[in-house]
Amino acid sequence: MNTPFIFIFIFFFILFLSYTEATKCGSKGLNIKSPFTLSPHHNNDPNFNLYCQNTNTTMIHFPFYGTLVVKSISYNTRKLNLIDPKSCVHEVFLNLNLSLTPFRYYYVVKNYTYLNCSVPINGNSIPCLSGYGHHVYTVKPSVKVPDSCRAIKTVEIPFGYSSYLSDNSFGLGLTWELPKRDDEDADDGFEEERTWVHLTTKKVPMIPGLVLLAAVAMVMKMKILYTKKMLVSNEDMENQFSEDLLAQQHKIPQALE
């Protein structure tokens, strides 16, 4: 393959990379690729839509809760690490509803009950949820609720509150379920929506592959045409050489006479 065809191949290869390159929020943002998509602003899509805030910050919006910062994404292990911008991870645990999303907690979850007590009880209260005259705790559901307390809610969360686990991002790891294919049996009421997400996140990336195949086919076709042209040119040169040789042979006897 000569130089012009090499340049053509490189051009289409770069074009292919431009289609498959992961998008990101600014130069320092996370690489966003399938099954996630990146939008200019958040919407109420509870699936894989991310958006940018303050240029380099990647965010995810959960309906009926709000937004969380995306700290990192591991596509191999399907782990989405989040940070609560309000620095209160237990407020997230208490209010975040993942049932209508493809996400689940990455870590093993257990039932914990949040108590709101008017006076302190044994254990450490959650600072970001507590205040003057009320103290919020997490306890196992089997614990008897003291008279000075009332149960707020029992939820499945990765862990109860501990002063040793006060980092606002610890435990906010989510994993996700990929949408089912059309030929798989549906086991919930969201199969149609998830199938649509599957189409948009899995089949659309085939376009860059088709572009690359078309580019390779074009290069091969041009190479074949170039080869044919060279063969025809060589054949013309050989014919011309033969004609010149015959003409010289005819001149030689005339010169001898």
mmCIF file of C-alpha atoms in Angstrom:
data_model
loop_
_atom_site.group_PDB
_atom_site.id
_atom_site.type_symbol
_atom_site.label_atom_id
_atom_site.label_comp_id
_atom_site.label_asym_id
_atom_site.label_seq_id
_atom_site.Cartn_x
_atom_site.Cartn_y
_atom_site.Cartn_z
ATOM 1 C CA MET A 1 0.000 0.000 0.000
ATOM 2 C CA ASN A 2 1.522 3.276 -1.075
ATOM 3 C CA THR A 3 1.591 6.598 0.749
ATOM 4 C CA PRO A 4 -1.757 8.104 -0.465
ATOM 5 C CA PHE A 5 -3.684 5.054 0.696
ATOM 6 C CA ILE A 6 -1.931 5.077 4.059
ATOM 7 C CA PHE A 7 -3.052 8.674 4.603
ATOM 8 C CA ILE A 8 -6.617 7.795 3.594
ATOM 9 C CA PHE A 9 -6.662 4.869 6.018
ATOM 10 C CA ILE A 10 -5.283 7.029 8.852
ATOM 11 C CA PHE A 11 -7.929 9.695 8.151
ATOM 12 C CA PHE A 12 -10.810 7.239 8.442
ATOM 13 C CA PHE A 13 -9.232 5.561 11.473
ATOM 14 C CA ILE A 14 -9.067 8.933 13.252
ATOM 15 C CA LEU A 15 -12.692 9.528 12.264
ATOM 16 C CA PHE A 16 -13.580 6.173 13.823
ATOM 17 C CA LEU A 17 -11.803 7.096 17.041
ATOM 18 C CA SER A 18 -13.665 10.397 17.173
ATOM 19 C CA TYR A 19 -16.949 8.475 17.169
ATOM 20 C CA THR A 20 -15.889 5.992 19.846
ATOM 21 C CA GLU A 21 -14.008 8.402 22.112
ATOM 22 C CA ALA A 22 -15.574 8.694 25.562
ATOM 23 C CA THR A 23 -17.150 12.024 26.362
ATOM 24 C CA LYS A 24 -16.370 13.913 29.552
ATOM 25 C CA CYS A 25 -17.124 17.029 31.562
ATOM 26 C CA GLY A 26 -14.219 19.306 30.740
ATOM 27 C CA SER A 27 -10.613 18.250 30.376
ATOM 28 C CA LYS A 28 -10.461 16.810 33.913
ATOM 29 C CA GLY A 29 -13.833 15.072 33.921
ATOM 30 C CA LEU A 30 -14.564 11.361 34.033
ATOM 31 C CA ASN A 31 -14.671 9.339 30.841
ATOM 32 C CA ILE A 32 -18.320 8.686 30.083
ATOM 33 C CA LYS A 33 -19.181 5.733 27.873
ATOM 34 C CA SER A 34 -21.882 3.098 27.448
ATOM 35 C CA PRO A 35 -24.206 2.431 29.173
ATOM 36 C CA PHE A 36 -23.967 6.024 30.452
ATOM 37 C CA THR A 37 -24.735 9.096 28.373
ATOM 38 C CA LEU A 38 -23.834 12.727 28.932
ATOM 39 C CA SER A 39 -26.381 15.545 28.608
ATOM 40 C CA PRO A 40 -26.023 19.325 28.998
ATOM 41 C CA HIS A 41 -28.587 19.380 31.828
ATOM 42 C CA HIS A 42 -30.182 16.827 34.109
ATOM 43 C CA ASN A 43 -33.591 15.356 33.338
ATOM 44 C CA ASN A 44 -35.914 12.948 35.078
ATOM 45 C CA ASP A 45 -34.486 9.884 33.367
ATOM 46 C CA PRO A 46 -33.724 7.430 36.225
ATOM 47 C CA ASN A 47 -31.417 5.345 34.089
ATOM 48 C CA PHE A 48 -27.938 6.190 32.829
ATOM 49 C CA ASN A 49 -28.058 9.912 32.127
ATOM 50 C CA LEU A 50 -25.226 12.046 33.568
ATOM 51 C CA TYR A 51 -24.682 15.778 33.239
ATOM 52 C CA CYS A 52 -21.979 18.364 33.885
ATOM 53 C CA GLN A 53 -21.856 20.988 36.601
ATOM 54 C CA ASN A 54 -19.140 23.623 37.037
ATOM 55 C CA THR A 55 -17.398 22.365 33.893
ATOM 56 C CA ASN A 56 -15.423 19.444 35.325
ATOM 57 C CA THR A 57 -17.916 17.960 37.813
ATOM 58 C CA THR A 58 -19.965 14.958 36.700
ATOM 59 C CA MET A 59 -23.407 14.663 38.291
ATOM 60 C CA ILE A 60 -26.269 12.178 38.361
ATOM 61 C CA HIS A 61 -29.868 13.089 39.156
ATOM 62 C CA PHE A 62 -32.230 10.739 40.986
ATOM 63 C CA PRO A 63 -35.957 11.429 40.737
ATOM 64 C CA PHE A 64 -37.664 12.285 44.048
ATOM 65 C CA TYR A 65 -34.292 12.811 45.690
ATOM 66 C CA GLY A 66 -31.871 15.080 43.886
ATOM 67 C CA THR A 67 -28.329 15.107 42.548
ATOM 68 C CA LEU A 68 -25.134 13.384 43.639
ATOM 69 C CA VAL A 69 -21.575 13.869 42.473
ATOM 70 C CA VAL A 70 -20.039 11.037 40.455
ATOM 71 C CA LYS A 71 -16.605 10.428 41.968
ATOM 72 C CA SER A 72 -15.552 7.542 39.725
ATOM 73 C CA ILE A 73 -16.913 4.858 37.414
ATOM 74 C CA SER A 74 -15.487 1.362 37.098
ATOM 75 C CA TYR A 75 -16.909 -0.202 33.959
ATOM 76 C CA ASN A 76 -15.221 -3.557 34.563
ATOM 77 C CA THR A 77 -16.749 -4.073 38.009
ATOM 78 C CA ARG A 78 -19.881 -1.999 37.305
ATOM 79 C CA LYS A 79 -19.289 0.292 40.239
ATOM 80 C CA LEU A 80 -20.449 3.887 40.434
ATOM 81 C CA ASN A 81 -18.861 5.811 43.326
ATOM 82 C CA LEU A 82 -20.872 8.835 44.443
ATOM 83 C CA ILE A 83 -20.411 11.755 46.826
ATOM 84 C CA ASP A 84 -23.167 13.638 48.596
ATOM 85 C CA PRO A 85 -22.599 17.371 47.955
ATOM 86 C CA LYS A 86 -24.326 18.087 51.292
ATOM 87 C CA SER A 87 -21.825 15.838 53.133
ATOM 88 C CA CYS A 88 -24.517 13.710 54.754
ATOM 89 C CA VAL A 89 -24.356 10.166 53.439
ATOM 90 C CA HIS A 90 -27.065 8.956 55.857
ATOM 91 C CA GLU A 91 -29.512 11.474 54.493
ATOM 92 C CA VAL A 92 -28.913 9.789 51.138
ATOM 93 C CA PHE A 93 -29.421 6.334 52.655
ATOM 94 C CA LEU A 94 -32.597 7.490 54.362
ATOM 95 C CA ASN A 95 -34.234 9.104 51.326
ATOM 96 C CA LEU A 96 -32.757 7.637 48.143
ATOM 97 C CA ASN A 97 -35.145 5.260 46.390
ATOM 98 C CA LEU A 98 -33.361 2.986 43.918
ATOM 99 C CA SER A 99 -36.344 0.758 43.150
ATOM 100 C CA LEU A 100 -37.274 2.682 39.994
ATOM 101 C CA THR A 101 -33.719 2.770 38.672
ATOM 102 C CA PRO A 102 -31.311 0.143 37.292
ATOM 103 C CA PHE A 103 -28.999 0.811 40.265
ATOM 104 C CA ARG A 104 -28.470 -1.109 43.503
ATOM 105 C CA TYR A 105 -26.027 -0.670 46.376
ATOM 106 C CA TYR A 106 -22.682 -2.205 45.532
ATOM 107 C CA TYR A 107 -22.180 -3.460 49.093
ATOM 108 C CA VAL A 108 -24.271 -5.962 51.036
ATOM 109 C CA VAL A 109 -27.233 -4.230 52.660
ATOM 110 C CA LYS A 110 -29.091 -4.890 55.900
ATOM 111 C CA ASN A 111 -32.194 -3.435 57.476
ATOM 112 C CA TYR A 112 -31.652 -0.482 59.795
ATOM 113 C CA THR A 113 -34.203 1.724 61.516
ATOM 114 C CA TYR A 114 -33.684 5.465 61.857
ATOM 115 C CA LEU A 115 -34.832 6.832 65.219
ATOM 116 C CA ASN A 116 -35.532 10.448 66.097
ATOM 117 C CA CYS A 117 -35.108 10.946 69.844
ATOM 118 C CA SER A 118 -35.855 13.999 71.960
ATOM 119 C CA VAL A 119 -33.080 13.096 74.414
ATOM 120 C CA PRO A 120 -29.755 11.346 73.815
ATOM 121 C CA ILE A 121 -29.648 7.560 74.105
ATOM 122 C CA ASN A 122 -26.796 5.081 74.068
ATOM 123 C CA GLY A 123 -24.759 5.300 70.878
ATOM 124 C CA ASN A 124 -23.587 8.022 68.583
ATOM 125 C CA SER A 125 -26.191 10.201 66.889
ATOM 126 C CA ILE A 126 -25.813 11.220 63.254
ATOM 127 C CA PRO A 127 -24.438 14.805 63.353
ATOM 128 C CA CYS A 128 -25.759 15.962 59.963
ATOM 129 C CA LEU A 129 -29.302 14.786 60.813
ATOM 130 C CA SER A 130 -29.365 15.813 64.462
ATOM 131 C CA GLY A 131 -29.852 19.228 66.036
ATOM 132 C CA TYR A 132 -31.058 20.993 69.146
ATOM 133 C CA GLY A 133 -33.768 18.908 70.803
ATOM 134 C CA HIS A 134 -33.585 15.979 68.388
ATOM 135 C CA HIS A 135 -31.042 13.226 67.939
ATOM 136 C CA VAL A 136 -31.106 10.761 65.018
ATOM 137 C CA TYR A 137 -29.730 7.231 65.366
ATOM 138 C CA THR A 138 -29.567 4.033 63.313
ATOM 139 C CA VAL A 139 -30.444 0.822 65.132
ATOM 140 C CA LYS A 140 -31.302 -2.726 64.201
ATOM 141 C CA PRO A 141 -35.046 -3.260 63.718
ATOM 142 C CA SER A 142 -35.116 -5.721 66.622
ATOM 143 C CA VAL A 143 -34.136 -2.969 69.099
ATOM 144 C CA LYS A 144 -37.032 -1.773 71.252
ATOM 145 C CA VAL A 145 -37.831 1.871 70.555
ATOM 146 C CA PRO A 146 -37.396 3.990 73.724
ATOM 147 C CA ASP A 147 -40.278 6.183 74.845
ATOM 148 C CA SER A 148 -38.323 9.324 73.998
ATOM 149 C CA CYS A 149 -37.851 8.198 70.398
ATOM 150 C CA ARG A 150 -39.956 7.549 67.354
ATOM 151 C CA ALA A 151 -39.098 5.425 64.348
ATOM 152 C CA ILE A 152 -38.613 7.423 61.168
ATOM 153 C CA LYS A 153 -38.107 4.669 58.632
ATOM 154 C CA THR A 154 -36.605 1.203 58.214
ATOM 155 C CA VAL A 155 -34.474 0.898 55.092
ATOM 156 C CA GLU A 156 -31.935 -1.436 53.542
ATOM 157 C CA ILE A 157 -28.538 0.276 53.674
ATOM 158 C CA PRO A 158 -24.892 -0.852 53.608
ATOM 159 C CA PHE A 159 -24.232 0.010 57.279
ATOM 160 C CA GLY A 160 -25.580 1.882 60.290
ATOM 161 C CA TYR A 161 -24.008 5.060 61.556
ATOM 162 C CA SER A 162 -20.584 4.887 63.161
ATOM 163 C CA SER A 163 -18.206 7.705 63.998
ATOM 164 C CA TYR A 164 -15.507 5.575 62.370
ATOM 165 C CA LEU A 165 -17.422 5.653 59.084
ATOM 166 C CA SER A 166 -18.283 9.326 58.925
ATOM 167 C CA ASP A 167 -16.860 9.981 55.441
ATOM 168 C CA ASN A 168 -19.624 11.496 53.315
ATOM 169 C CA SER A 169 -18.770 9.195 50.401
ATOM 170 C CA PHE A 170 -18.203 5.883 52.191
ATOM 171 C CA GLY A 171 -20.834 3.342 51.241
ATOM 172 C CA LEU A 172 -22.215 5.396 48.368
ATOM 173 C CA GLY A 173 -21.178 2.830 45.818
ATOM 174 C CA LEU A 174 -23.790 1.648 43.352
ATOM 175 C CA THR A 175 -23.833 -1.115 40.804
ATOM 176 C CA TRP A 176 -26.161 -1.357 37.852
ATOM 177 C CA GLU A 177 -28.119 -3.941 35.946
ATOM 178 C CA LEU A 178 -27.901 -3.915 32.186
ATOM 179 C CA PRO A 179 -31.268 -3.841 30.390
ATOM 180 C CA LYS A 180 -32.712 -7.148 29.297
ATOM 181 C CA ARG A 181 -32.696 -8.226 25.679
ATOM 182 C CA ASP A 182 -35.932 -8.647 23.772
ATOM 183 C CA ASP A 183 -35.624 -12.434 23.871
ATOM 184 C CA GLU A 184 -35.315 -12.569 27.665
ATOM 185 C CA ASP A 185 -38.301 -13.013 29.920
ATOM 186 C CA ALA A 186 -39.447 -9.833 31.630
ATOM 187 C CA ASP A 187 -39.576 -9.991 35.417
ATOM 188 C CA ASP A 188 -40.840 -6.484 36.190
ATOM 189 C CA GLY A 189 -42.982 -3.699 34.813
ATOM 190 C CA PHE A 190 -40.103 -1.723 33.336
ATOM 191 C CA GLU A 191 -39.051 -4.104 30.585
ATOM 192 C CA GLU A 192 -40.234 -1.882 27.757
ATOM 193 C CA GLU A 193 -38.330 1.143 29.058
ATOM 194 C CA ARG A 194 -35.186 -0.855 29.746
ATOM 195 C CA THR A 195 -35.329 -2.405 26.295
ATOM 196 C CA TRP A 196 -35.405 1.100 24.822
ATOM 197 C CA VAL A 197 -32.349 2.029 26.890
ATOM 198 C CA HIS A 198 -30.662 -1.128 25.642
ATOM 199 C CA LEU A 199 -31.281 -0.074 22.063
ATOM 200 C CA THR A 200 -29.946 3.426 22.594
ATOM 201 C CA THR A 201 -26.851 2.387 24.554
ATOM 202 C CA LYS A 202 -25.889 -0.831 22.778
ATOM 203 C CA LYS A 203 -26.929 -0.610 19.143
ATOM 204 C CA VAL A 204 -26.078 3.000 18.353
ATOM 205 C CA PRO A 205 -22.323 2.381 18.981
ATOM 206 C CA MET A 206 -22.438 0.016 15.985
ATOM 207 C CA ILE A 207 -22.432 3.121 13.741
ATOM 208 C CA PRO A 208 -18.689 3.815 14.244
ATOM 209 C CA GLY A 209 -17.984 0.192 13.346
ATOM 210 C CA LEU A 210 -19.961 0.547 10.134
ATOM 211 C CA VAL A 211 -18.080 3.763 9.360
ATOM 212 C CA LEU A 212 -14.774 1.945 9.809
ATOM 213 C CA LEU A 213 -15.905 -0.969 7.631
ATOM 214 C CA ALA A 214 -17.032 1.455 4.935
ATOM 215 C CA ALA A 215 -13.678 3.237 5.137
ATOM 216 C CA VAL A 216 -11.751 -0.036 4.821
ATOM 217 C CA ALA A 217 -13.939 -1.086 1.889
ATOM 218 C CA MET A 218 -13.319 2.268 0.192
ATOM 219 C CA VAL A 219 -9.565 1.979 0.703
ATOM 220 C CA MET A 220 -9.567 -1.575 -0.698
ATOM 221 C CA LYS A 221 -11.650 -0.484 -3.680
ATOM 222 C CA MET A 222 -9.302 2.430 -4.404
ATOM 223 C CA LYS A 223 -6.331 0.109 -4.048
ATOM 224 C CA ILE A 224 -7.854 -2.319 -6.566
ATOM 225 C CA LEU A 225 -8.589 0.507 -9.000
ATOM 226 C CA TYR A 226 -5.056 1.828 -8.574
ATOM 227 C CA THR A 227 -3.610 -1.638 -9.181
ATOM 228 C CA LYS A 228 -5.715 -2.074 -12.321
ATOM 229 C CA LYS A 229 -4.624 1.325 -13.546
ATOM 230 C CA MET A 230 -0.986 0.423 -13.002
ATOM 231 C CA LEU A 231 -1.462 -2.883 -14.847
ATOM 232 C CA VAL A 232 -3.095 -1.129 -17.780
ATOM 233 C CA SER A 233 -0.319 1.470 -17.811
ATOM 234 C CA ASN A 234 2.360 -1.227 -17.748
ATOM 235 C CA GLU A 235 0.581 -3.093 -20.540
ATOM 236 C CA ASP A 236 0.453 0.087 -22.646
ATOM 237 C CA MET A 237 4.147 0.659 -22.050
ATOM 238 C CA GLU A 238 4.933 -2.927 -23.079
ATOM 239 C CA ASN A 239 2.828 -2.574 -26.236
ATOM 240 C CA GLN A 240 4.541 0.708 -27.096
ATOM 241 C CA PHE A 241 7.933 -0.877 -26.499
ATOM 242 C CA SER A 242 7.017 -3.788 -28.784
ATOM 243 C CA GLU A 243 5.834 -1.416 -31.509
ATOM 244 C CA ASP A 244 9.037 0.628 -31.248
ATOM 245 C CA LEU A 245 11.108 -2.531 -31.401
ATOM 246 C CA LEU A 246 9.267 -3.764 -34.524
ATOM 247 C CA ALA A 247 9.684 -0.359 -36.162
ATOM 248 C CA GLN A 248 13.426 -0.461 -35.547
ATOM 249 C CA GLN A 249 13.622 -3.973 -36.978
ATOM 250 C CA HIS A 250 11.936 -2.743 -40.171
ATOM 251 C CA LYS A 251 14.398 0.138 -40.496
ATOM 252 C CA ILE A 252 17.482 -2.061 -40.170
ATOM 253 C CA PRO A 253 17.035 -3.956 -43.535
ATOM 254 C CA GLN A 254 16.371 -0.657 -45.325
ATOM 255 C CA ALA A 255 19.618 0.752 -43.943
ATOM 256 C CA LEU A 256 21.553 -2.277 -45.149
ATOM 257 C CA GLU A 257 20.237 -1.883 -48.689
#
